[in-house]
CSV table of C-alpha atoms and ligand atoms in Angstrom, one decimal:
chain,number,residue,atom,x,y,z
U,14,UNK,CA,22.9,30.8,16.9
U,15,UNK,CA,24.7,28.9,14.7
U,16,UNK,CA,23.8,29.5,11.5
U,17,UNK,CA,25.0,32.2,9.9
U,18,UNK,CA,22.3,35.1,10.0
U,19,UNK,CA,22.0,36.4,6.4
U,20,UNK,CA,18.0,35.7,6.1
U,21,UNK,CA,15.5,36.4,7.7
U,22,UNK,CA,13.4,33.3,7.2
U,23,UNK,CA,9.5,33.9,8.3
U,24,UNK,CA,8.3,31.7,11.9
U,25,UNK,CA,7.2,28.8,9.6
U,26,UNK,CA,8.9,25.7,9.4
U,27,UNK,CA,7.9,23.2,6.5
U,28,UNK,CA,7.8,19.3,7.3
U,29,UNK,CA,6.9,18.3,4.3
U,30,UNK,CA,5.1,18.7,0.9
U,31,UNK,CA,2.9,17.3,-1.6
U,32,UNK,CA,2.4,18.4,-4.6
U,33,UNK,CA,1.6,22.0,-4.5
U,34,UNK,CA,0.8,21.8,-1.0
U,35,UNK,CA,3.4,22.3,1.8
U,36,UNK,CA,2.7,21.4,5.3
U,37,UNK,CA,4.1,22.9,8.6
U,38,UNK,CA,5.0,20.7,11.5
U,39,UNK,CA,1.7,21.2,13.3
U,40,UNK,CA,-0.2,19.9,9.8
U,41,UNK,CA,-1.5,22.8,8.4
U,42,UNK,CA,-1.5,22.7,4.8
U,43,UNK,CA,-0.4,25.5,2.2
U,44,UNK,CA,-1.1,26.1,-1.2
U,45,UNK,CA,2.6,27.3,-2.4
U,46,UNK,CA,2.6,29.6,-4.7
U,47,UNK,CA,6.5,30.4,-4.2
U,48,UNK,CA,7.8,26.7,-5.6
U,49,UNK,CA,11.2,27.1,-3.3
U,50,UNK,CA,11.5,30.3,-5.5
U,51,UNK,CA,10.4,29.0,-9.0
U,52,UNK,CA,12.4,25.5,-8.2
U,53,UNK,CA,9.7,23.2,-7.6
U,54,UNK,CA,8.6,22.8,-11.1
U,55,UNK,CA,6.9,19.4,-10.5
U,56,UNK,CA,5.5,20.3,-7.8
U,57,UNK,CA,6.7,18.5,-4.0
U,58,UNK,CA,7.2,15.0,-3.7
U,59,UNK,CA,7.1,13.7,-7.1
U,60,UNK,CA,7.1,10.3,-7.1
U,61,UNK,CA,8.8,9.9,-10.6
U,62,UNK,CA,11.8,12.1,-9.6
U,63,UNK,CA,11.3,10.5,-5.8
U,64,UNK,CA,11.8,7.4,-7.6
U,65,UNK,CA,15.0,8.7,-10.0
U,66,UNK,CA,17.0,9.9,-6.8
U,67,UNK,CA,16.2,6.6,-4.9
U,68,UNK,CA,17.3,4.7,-7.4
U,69,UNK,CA,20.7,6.8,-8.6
U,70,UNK,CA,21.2,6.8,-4.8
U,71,UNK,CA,21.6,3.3,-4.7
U,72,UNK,CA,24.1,3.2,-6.9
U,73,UNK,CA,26.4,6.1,-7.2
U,74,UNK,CA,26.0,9.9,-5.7
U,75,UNK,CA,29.2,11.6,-6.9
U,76,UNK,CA,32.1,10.5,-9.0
U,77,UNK,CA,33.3,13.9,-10.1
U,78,UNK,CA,34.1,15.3,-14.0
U,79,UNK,CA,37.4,13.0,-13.8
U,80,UNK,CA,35.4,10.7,-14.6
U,81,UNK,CA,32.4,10.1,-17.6
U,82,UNK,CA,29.0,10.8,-16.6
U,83,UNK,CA,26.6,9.5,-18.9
U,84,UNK,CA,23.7,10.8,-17.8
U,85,UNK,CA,25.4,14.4,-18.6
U,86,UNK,CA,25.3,13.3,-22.3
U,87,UNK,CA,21.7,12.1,-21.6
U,88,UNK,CA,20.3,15.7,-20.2
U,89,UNK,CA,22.5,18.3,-22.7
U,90,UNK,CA,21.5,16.3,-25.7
U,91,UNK,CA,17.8,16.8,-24.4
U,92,UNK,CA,18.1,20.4,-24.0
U,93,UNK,CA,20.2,20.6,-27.2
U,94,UNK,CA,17.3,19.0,-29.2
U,95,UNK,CA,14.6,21.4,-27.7
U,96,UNK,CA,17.1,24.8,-27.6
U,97,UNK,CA,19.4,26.7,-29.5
U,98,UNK,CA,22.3,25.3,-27.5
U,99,UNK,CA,25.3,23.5,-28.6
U,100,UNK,CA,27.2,22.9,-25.4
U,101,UNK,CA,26.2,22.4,-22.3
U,102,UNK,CA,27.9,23.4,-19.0
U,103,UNK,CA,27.1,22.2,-15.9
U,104,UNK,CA,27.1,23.5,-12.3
U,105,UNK,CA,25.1,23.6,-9.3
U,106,UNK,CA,23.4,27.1,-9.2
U,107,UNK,CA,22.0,30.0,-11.0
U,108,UNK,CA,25.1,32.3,-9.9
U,109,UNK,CA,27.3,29.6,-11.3
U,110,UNK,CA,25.5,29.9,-14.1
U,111,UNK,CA,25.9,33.5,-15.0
U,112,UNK,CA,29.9,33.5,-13.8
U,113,UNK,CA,30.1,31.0,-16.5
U,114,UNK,CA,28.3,33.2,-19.3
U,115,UNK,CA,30.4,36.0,-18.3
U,116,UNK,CA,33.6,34.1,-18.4
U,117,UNK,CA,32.5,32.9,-21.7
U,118,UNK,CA,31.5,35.7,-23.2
U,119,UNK,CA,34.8,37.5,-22.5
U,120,UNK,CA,37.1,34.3,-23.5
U,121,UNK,CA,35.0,34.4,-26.8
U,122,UNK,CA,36.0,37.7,-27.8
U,123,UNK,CA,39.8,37.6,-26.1
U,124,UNK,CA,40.7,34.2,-28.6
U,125,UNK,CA,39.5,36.3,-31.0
U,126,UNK,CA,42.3,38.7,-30.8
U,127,UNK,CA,39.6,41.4,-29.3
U,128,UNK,CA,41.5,41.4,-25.5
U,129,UNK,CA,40.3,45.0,-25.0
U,130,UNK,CA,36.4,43.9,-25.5
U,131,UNK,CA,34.9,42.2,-22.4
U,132,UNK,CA,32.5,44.5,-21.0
U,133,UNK,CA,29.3,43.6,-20.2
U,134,UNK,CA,26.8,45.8,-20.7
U,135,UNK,CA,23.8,45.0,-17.6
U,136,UNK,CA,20.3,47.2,-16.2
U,137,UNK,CA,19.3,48.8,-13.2
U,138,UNK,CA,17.4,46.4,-11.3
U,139,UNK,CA,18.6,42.5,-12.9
U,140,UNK,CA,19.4,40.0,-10.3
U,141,UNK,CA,22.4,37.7,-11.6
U,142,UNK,CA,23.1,36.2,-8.3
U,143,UNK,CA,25.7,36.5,-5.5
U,144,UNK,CA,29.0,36.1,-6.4
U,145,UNK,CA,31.4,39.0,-7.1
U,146,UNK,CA,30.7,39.0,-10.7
U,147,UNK,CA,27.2,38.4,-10.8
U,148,UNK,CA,26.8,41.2,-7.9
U,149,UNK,CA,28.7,43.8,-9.7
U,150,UNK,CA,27.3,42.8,-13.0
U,151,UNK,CA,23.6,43.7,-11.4
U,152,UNK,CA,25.1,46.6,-9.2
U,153,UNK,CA,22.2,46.7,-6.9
U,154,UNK,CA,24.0,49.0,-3.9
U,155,UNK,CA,22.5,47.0,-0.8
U,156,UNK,CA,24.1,43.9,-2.1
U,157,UNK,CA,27.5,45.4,-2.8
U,158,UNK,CA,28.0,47.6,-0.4
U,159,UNK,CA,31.1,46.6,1.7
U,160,UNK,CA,32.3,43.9,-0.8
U,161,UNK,CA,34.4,45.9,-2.8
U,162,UNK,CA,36.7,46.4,-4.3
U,163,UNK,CA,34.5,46.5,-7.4
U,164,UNK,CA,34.5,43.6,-9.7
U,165,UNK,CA,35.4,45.4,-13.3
U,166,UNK,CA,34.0,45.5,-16.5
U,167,UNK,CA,30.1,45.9,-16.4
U,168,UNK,CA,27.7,49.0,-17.9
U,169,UNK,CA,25.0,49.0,-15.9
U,170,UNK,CA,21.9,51.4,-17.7
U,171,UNK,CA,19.1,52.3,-17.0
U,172,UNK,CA,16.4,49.6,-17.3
U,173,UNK,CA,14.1,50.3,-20.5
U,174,UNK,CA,16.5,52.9,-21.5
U,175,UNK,CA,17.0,52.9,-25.1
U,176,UNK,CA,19.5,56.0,-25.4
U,177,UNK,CA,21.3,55.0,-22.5
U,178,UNK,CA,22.0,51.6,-23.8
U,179,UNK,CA,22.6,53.0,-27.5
U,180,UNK,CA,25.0,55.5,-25.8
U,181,UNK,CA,27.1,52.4,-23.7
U,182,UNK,CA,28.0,50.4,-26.9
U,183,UNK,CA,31.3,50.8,-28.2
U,184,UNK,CA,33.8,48.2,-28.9
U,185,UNK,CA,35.0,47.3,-25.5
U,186,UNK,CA,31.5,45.9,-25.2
U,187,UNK,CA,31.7,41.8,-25.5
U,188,UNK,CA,28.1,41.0,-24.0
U,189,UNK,CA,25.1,42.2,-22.9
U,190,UNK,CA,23.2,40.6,-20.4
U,191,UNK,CA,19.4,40.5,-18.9
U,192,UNK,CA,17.0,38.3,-17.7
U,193,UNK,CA,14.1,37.8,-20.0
U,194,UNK,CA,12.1,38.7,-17.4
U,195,UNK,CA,13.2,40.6,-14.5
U,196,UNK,CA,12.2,38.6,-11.3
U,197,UNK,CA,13.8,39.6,-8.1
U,198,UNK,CA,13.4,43.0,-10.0
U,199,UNK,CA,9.6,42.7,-10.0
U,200,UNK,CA,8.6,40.6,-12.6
U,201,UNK,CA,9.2,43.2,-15.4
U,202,UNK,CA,8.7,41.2,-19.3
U,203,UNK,CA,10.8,42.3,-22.1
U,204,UNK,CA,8.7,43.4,-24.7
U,205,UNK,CA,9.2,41.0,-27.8
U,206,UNK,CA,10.2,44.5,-29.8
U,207,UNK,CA,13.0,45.0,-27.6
U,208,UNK,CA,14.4,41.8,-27.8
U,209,UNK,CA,14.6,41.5,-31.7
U,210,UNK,CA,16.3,45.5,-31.0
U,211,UNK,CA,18.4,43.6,-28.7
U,212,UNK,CA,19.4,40.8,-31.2
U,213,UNK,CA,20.1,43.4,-33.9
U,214,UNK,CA,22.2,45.4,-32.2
U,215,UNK,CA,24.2,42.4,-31.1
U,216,UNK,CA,24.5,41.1,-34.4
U,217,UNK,CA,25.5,44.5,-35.8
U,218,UNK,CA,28.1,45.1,-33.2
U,219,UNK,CA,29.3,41.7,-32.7
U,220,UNK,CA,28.3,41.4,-29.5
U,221,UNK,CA,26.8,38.5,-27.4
U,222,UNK,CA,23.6,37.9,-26.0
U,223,UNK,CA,23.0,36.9,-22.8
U,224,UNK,CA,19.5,35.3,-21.7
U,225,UNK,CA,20.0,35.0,-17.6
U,226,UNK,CA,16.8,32.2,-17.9
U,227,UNK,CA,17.6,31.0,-14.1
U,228,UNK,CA,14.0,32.1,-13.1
U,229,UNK,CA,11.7,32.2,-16.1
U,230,UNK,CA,12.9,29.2,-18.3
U,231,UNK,CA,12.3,25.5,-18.0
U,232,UNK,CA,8.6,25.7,-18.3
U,233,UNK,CA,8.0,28.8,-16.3
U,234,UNK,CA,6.2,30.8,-18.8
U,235,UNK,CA,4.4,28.2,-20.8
U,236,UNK,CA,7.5,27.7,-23.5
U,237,UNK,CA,10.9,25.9,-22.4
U,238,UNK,CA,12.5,29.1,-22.7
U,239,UNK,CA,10.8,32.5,-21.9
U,240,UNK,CA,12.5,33.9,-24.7
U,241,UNK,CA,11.2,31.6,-27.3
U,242,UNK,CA,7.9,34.2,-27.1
U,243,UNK,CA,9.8,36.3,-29.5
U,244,UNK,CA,12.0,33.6,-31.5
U,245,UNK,CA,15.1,35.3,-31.0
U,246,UNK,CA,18.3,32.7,-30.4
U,247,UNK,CA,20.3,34.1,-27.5
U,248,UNK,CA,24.3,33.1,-27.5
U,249,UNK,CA,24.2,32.5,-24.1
U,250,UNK,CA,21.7,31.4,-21.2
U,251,UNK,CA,22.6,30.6,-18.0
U,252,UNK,CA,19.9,28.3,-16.4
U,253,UNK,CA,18.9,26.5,-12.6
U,254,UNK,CA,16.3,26.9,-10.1
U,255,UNK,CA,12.9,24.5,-12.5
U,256,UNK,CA,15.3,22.5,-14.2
U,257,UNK,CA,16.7,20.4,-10.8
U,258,UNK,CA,12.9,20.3,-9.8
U,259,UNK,CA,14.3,21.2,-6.3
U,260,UNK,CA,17.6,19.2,-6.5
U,261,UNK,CA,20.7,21.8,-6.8
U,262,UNK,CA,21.7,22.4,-10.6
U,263,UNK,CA,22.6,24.8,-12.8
U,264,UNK,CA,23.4,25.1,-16.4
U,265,UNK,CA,25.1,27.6,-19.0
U,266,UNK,CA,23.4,27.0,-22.5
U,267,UNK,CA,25.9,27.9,-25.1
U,268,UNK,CA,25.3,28.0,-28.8
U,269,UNK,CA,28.0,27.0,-31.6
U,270,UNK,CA,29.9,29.9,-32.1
U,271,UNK,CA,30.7,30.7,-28.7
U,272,UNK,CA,31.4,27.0,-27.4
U,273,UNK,CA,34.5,26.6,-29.4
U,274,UNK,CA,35.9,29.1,-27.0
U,275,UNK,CA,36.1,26.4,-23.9
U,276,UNK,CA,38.3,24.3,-24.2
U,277,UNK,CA,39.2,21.8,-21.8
U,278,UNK,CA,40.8,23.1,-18.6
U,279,UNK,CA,39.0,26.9,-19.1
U,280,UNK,CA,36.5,25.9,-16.7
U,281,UNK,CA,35.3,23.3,-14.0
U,282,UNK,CA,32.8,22.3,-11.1
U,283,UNK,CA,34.0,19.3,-8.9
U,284,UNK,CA,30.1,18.8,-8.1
U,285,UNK,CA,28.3,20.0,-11.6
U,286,UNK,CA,26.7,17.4,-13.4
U,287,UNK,CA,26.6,14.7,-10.3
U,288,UNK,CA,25.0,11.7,-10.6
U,289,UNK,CA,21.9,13.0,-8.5
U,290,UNK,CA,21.1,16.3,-10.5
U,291,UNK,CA,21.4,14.4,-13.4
U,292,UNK,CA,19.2,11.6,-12.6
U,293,UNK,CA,16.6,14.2,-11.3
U,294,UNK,CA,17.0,16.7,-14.7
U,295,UNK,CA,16.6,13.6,-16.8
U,296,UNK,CA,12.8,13.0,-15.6
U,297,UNK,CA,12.1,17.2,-15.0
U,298,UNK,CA,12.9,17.1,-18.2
U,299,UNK,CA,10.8,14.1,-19.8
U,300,UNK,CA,7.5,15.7,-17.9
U,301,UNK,CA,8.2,20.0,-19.1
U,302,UNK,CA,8.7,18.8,-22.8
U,303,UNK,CA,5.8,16.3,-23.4
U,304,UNK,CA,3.8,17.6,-25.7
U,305,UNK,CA,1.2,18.8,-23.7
U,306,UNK,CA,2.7,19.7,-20.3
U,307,UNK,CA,4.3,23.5,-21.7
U,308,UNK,CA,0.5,23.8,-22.9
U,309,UNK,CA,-1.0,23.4,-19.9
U,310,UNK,CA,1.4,25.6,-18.5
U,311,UNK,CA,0.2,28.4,-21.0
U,312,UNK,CA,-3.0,27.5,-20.6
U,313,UNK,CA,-3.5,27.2,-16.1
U,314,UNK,CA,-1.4,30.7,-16.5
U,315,UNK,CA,-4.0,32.7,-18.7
U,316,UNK,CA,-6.5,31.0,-16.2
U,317,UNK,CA,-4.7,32.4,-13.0
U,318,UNK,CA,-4.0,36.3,-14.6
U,319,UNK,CA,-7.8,36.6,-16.3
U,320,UNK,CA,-9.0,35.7,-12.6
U,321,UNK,CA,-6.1,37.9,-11.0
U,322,UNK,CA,-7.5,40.9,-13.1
U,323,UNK,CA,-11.4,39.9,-12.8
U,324,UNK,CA,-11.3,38.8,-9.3
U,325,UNK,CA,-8.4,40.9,-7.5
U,326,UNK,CA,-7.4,43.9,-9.4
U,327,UNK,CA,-10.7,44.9,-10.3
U,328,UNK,CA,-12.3,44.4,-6.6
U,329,UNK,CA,-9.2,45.4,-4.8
U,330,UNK,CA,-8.7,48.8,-6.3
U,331,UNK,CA,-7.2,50.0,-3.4
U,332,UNK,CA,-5.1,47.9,-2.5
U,333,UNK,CA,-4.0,46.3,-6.3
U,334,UNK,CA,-1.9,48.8,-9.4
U,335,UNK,CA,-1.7,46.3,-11.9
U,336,UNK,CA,-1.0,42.1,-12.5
U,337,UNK,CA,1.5,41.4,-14.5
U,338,UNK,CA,4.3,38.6,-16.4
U,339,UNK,CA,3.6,35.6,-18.3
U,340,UNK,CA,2.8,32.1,-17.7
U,341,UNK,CA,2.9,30.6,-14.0
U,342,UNK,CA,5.8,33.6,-13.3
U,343,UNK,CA,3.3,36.3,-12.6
U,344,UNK,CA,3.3,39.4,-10.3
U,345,UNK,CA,0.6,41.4,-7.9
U,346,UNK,CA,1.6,45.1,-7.9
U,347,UNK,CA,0.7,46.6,-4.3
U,348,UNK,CA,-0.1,50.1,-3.3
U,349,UNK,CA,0.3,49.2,0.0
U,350,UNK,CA,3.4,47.4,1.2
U,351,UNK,CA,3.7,44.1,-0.3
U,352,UNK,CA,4.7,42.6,3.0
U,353,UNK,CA,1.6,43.3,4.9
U,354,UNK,CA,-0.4,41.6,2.0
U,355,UNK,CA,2.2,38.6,1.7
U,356,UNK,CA,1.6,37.9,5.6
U,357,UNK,CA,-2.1,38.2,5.1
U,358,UNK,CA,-2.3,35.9,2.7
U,359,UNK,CA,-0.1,33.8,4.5
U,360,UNK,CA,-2.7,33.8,7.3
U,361,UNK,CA,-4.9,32.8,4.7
U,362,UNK,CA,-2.5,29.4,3.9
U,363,UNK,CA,-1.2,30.7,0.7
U,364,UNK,CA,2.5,31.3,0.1
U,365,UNK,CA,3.8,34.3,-2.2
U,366,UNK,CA,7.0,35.7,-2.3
U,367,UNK,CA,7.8,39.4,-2.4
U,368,UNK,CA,10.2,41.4,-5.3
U,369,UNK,CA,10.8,44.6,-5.9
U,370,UNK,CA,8.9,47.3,-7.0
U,371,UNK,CA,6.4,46.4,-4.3
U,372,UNK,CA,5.7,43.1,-6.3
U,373,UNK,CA,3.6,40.3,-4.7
U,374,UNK,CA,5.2,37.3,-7.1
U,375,UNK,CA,3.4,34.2,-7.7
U,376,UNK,CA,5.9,31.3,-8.7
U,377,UNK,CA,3.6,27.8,-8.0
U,378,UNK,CA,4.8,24.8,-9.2
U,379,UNK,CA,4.2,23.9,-12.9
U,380,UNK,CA,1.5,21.1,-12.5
U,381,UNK,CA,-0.9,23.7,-11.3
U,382,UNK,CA,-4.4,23.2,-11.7
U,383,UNK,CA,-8.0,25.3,-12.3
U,384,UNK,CA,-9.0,23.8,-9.3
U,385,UNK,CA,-6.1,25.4,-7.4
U,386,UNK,CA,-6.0,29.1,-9.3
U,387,UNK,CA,-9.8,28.8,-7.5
U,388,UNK,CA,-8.9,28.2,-4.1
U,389,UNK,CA,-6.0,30.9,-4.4
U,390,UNK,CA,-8.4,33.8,-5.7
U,391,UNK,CA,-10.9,32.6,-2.9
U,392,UNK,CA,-8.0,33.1,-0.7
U,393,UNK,CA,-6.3,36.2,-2.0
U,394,UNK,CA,-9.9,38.2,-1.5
U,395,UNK,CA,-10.3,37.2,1.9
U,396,UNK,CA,-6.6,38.0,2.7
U,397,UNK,CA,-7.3,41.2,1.3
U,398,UNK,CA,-10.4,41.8,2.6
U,399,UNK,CA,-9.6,41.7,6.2
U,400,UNK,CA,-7.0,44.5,5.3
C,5,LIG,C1,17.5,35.7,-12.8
C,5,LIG,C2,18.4,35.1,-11.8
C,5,LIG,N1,19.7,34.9,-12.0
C,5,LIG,C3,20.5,34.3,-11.1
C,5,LIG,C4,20.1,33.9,-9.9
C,5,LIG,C5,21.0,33.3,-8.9
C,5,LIG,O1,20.6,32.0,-8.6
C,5,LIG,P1,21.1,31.2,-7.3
C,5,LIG,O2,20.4,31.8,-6.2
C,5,LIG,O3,20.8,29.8,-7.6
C,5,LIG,O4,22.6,31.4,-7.3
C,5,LIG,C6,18.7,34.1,-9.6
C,5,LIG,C7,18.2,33.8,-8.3
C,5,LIG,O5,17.1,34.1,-7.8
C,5,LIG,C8,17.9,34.7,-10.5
C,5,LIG,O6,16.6,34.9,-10.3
């Protein structure tokens, strides 16, 4: 074979997809509930961001940053009006995105005159991506084993460990970084109390925070940002996965203070920011922050965890521990092997994706309806049923 054979992709090829349907060669239709991994957040085959690549197709793909790219200006003044962010970077995925935060965070600190504080302090379980930095940063031991030598300057603690992270700060400490919600860790939320402890120990220790939003912002959980459920201001948030709606593109927000430190030359991408993923962004973006769309989001979310608890948890008890996460980023805790329930389901033509922690997640794309949370419970039982 001649692609190189680091998944292990299941025996179904997609043709095509609609919506938040996906259909296999043969024509059999699934209701995805995995959205490409919490990419697809209009859903498949939207014919307004159809429309926008067609059209910046026609006239340019890729020019690179030597050039101006207007549509840059476009998409980071339309994140800057709905965010904390100053600055903008872009790139072309999530790992990207939390390199850059890292970089950042330790440049910050270094023009400073601080060159001895650029650790990062990180938690047991985070996924930041898979370069060396964002491996080591997470420090999961099946990912890094064998690609050492060890990429320096992380803490990793505990997850939920208040003493241990108390106990890691000191003044070599220039960030700390964690996903708002954990998701390849098993859809774990950050209590609101914890991240206003966060913020305060930041501020009183001059230390960064980092928001790695990759997987639960843009829409995800009902607000543009996940965090914006507790109104803190992160420093830094790297971003990707919703906001291309399926095109490659990743971000890193940054807020005042910290942009000053990148000045031109620190950092580059001879793809981030092309013409496509910022034609596609532009209208992801117009659709997530009308005024109605992040309600609905809210609002087709409570629908699908009331019925998830009602329906499933409560008929299911043993098979289902517990449903949990916010918005349309939500997670089925197995007492079984989440696997064997993923591939029932799938017999059932609904797509989930597993995490860890024995975590069934559900990820559909953001246009979700009623209609479909429905069809999915009615689904779910009878996937469950037969086991
Ligand atoms: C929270 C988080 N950060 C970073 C990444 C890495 O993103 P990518 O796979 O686009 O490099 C992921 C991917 O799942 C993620 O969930």
């Amino acid at each position: 074979m001649s692609v190189l054979n680091v998944y292990n992709p299941i025996d179904l090829e997609i043709d095509h997809g609609d919506g938040v349907y996906v259909y296999s060669e043969d024509g059999t239709r699934y209701l995805d509930f995995t959205s490409g991994i919490g990419v697809l957040s209009l859903g498949y085959s939207h014919p307004a961001l159809v429309a926008a690549l067609k059209d910046q197709a026609e006239k340019i793909w890729h020019c690179s940053n030597l050039f101006k790219i207007n549509k840059q200006k476009i998409v980071a003044e339309k994140i800057a009006k709905h965010s904390f962010a100053d600055s903008i970077f872009f790139c072309n995925s999530g790992a990207e995105a939390t390199e850059t935060s890292i970089k950042v965070a330790r440049k910050f600190h270094h023009d400073l005159g601080f060159k001895n504080k650029n650790k990062i302090i990180t938690f047991q379980g985070a996924f930041h991506g898979r370069t060396l930095a964002s491996l080591y940063a997470a420090n999961n031991e099946s990912h890094i084993k064998g690609f050492g030598p060890k990429v320096d300057g992380f803490i990793n603690v505990p997850f939920a460990d208040h003493e241990a992270l108390h106990n890691a700060i000191d003044d070599s400490v220039a960030a700390i970084m964690v996903e708002t919600i954990l998701g390849e860790g098993g859809i774990k939320v950050i209590p609101k109390e914890c991240l206003l402890g966060l913020r305060k120990i930041c501020d009183e220790r001059n230390i960064l925070l980092i928001l790695d939003e990759v997987q639960c912002g843009i829409g995800r959980t009902g607000k543009f940002f996940a965090f914006e459920w507790s109104k803190i201001e992160p420093d830094i948030v790297p971003i990707a996965k919703g906001i291309g709606g399926g095109f490659p593109l990743g971000a890193c927000l940054l807020n005042k203070k910290v942009s000053k430190c990148m000045t031109v030359g620190t950092h580059g991408s001879t793809f981030g920011g092309n013409p496509l993923a910022m034609s596609v962004a532009n209208v992801v973006l117009d659709h997530i922050l009308k005024k109605d769309f992040l309600e609905h989001v809210q609002k087709v979310g409570d629908y699908l965890k009331k019925k998830l608890e009602e329906e499933i948890l409560k008929s299911f008890p043993s098979l289902i521990e517990e449903v949990r996460g916010k918005g349309l980023m939500l997670g089925i805790k197995s007492k079984i092997s989440n696997e064997i329930i993923i591939e029932q389901m799938r017999n059932e033509k609904i797509l989930t994706v597993k995490a860890s922690d024995n975590i069934i997640r559900l990820l559909p794309p953001l246009i979700l309806q009623n209609s479909h949370v429905d069809e999915a419970i009615e689904k779910i039982k009878k996937a469950l049923s037969r086991i």
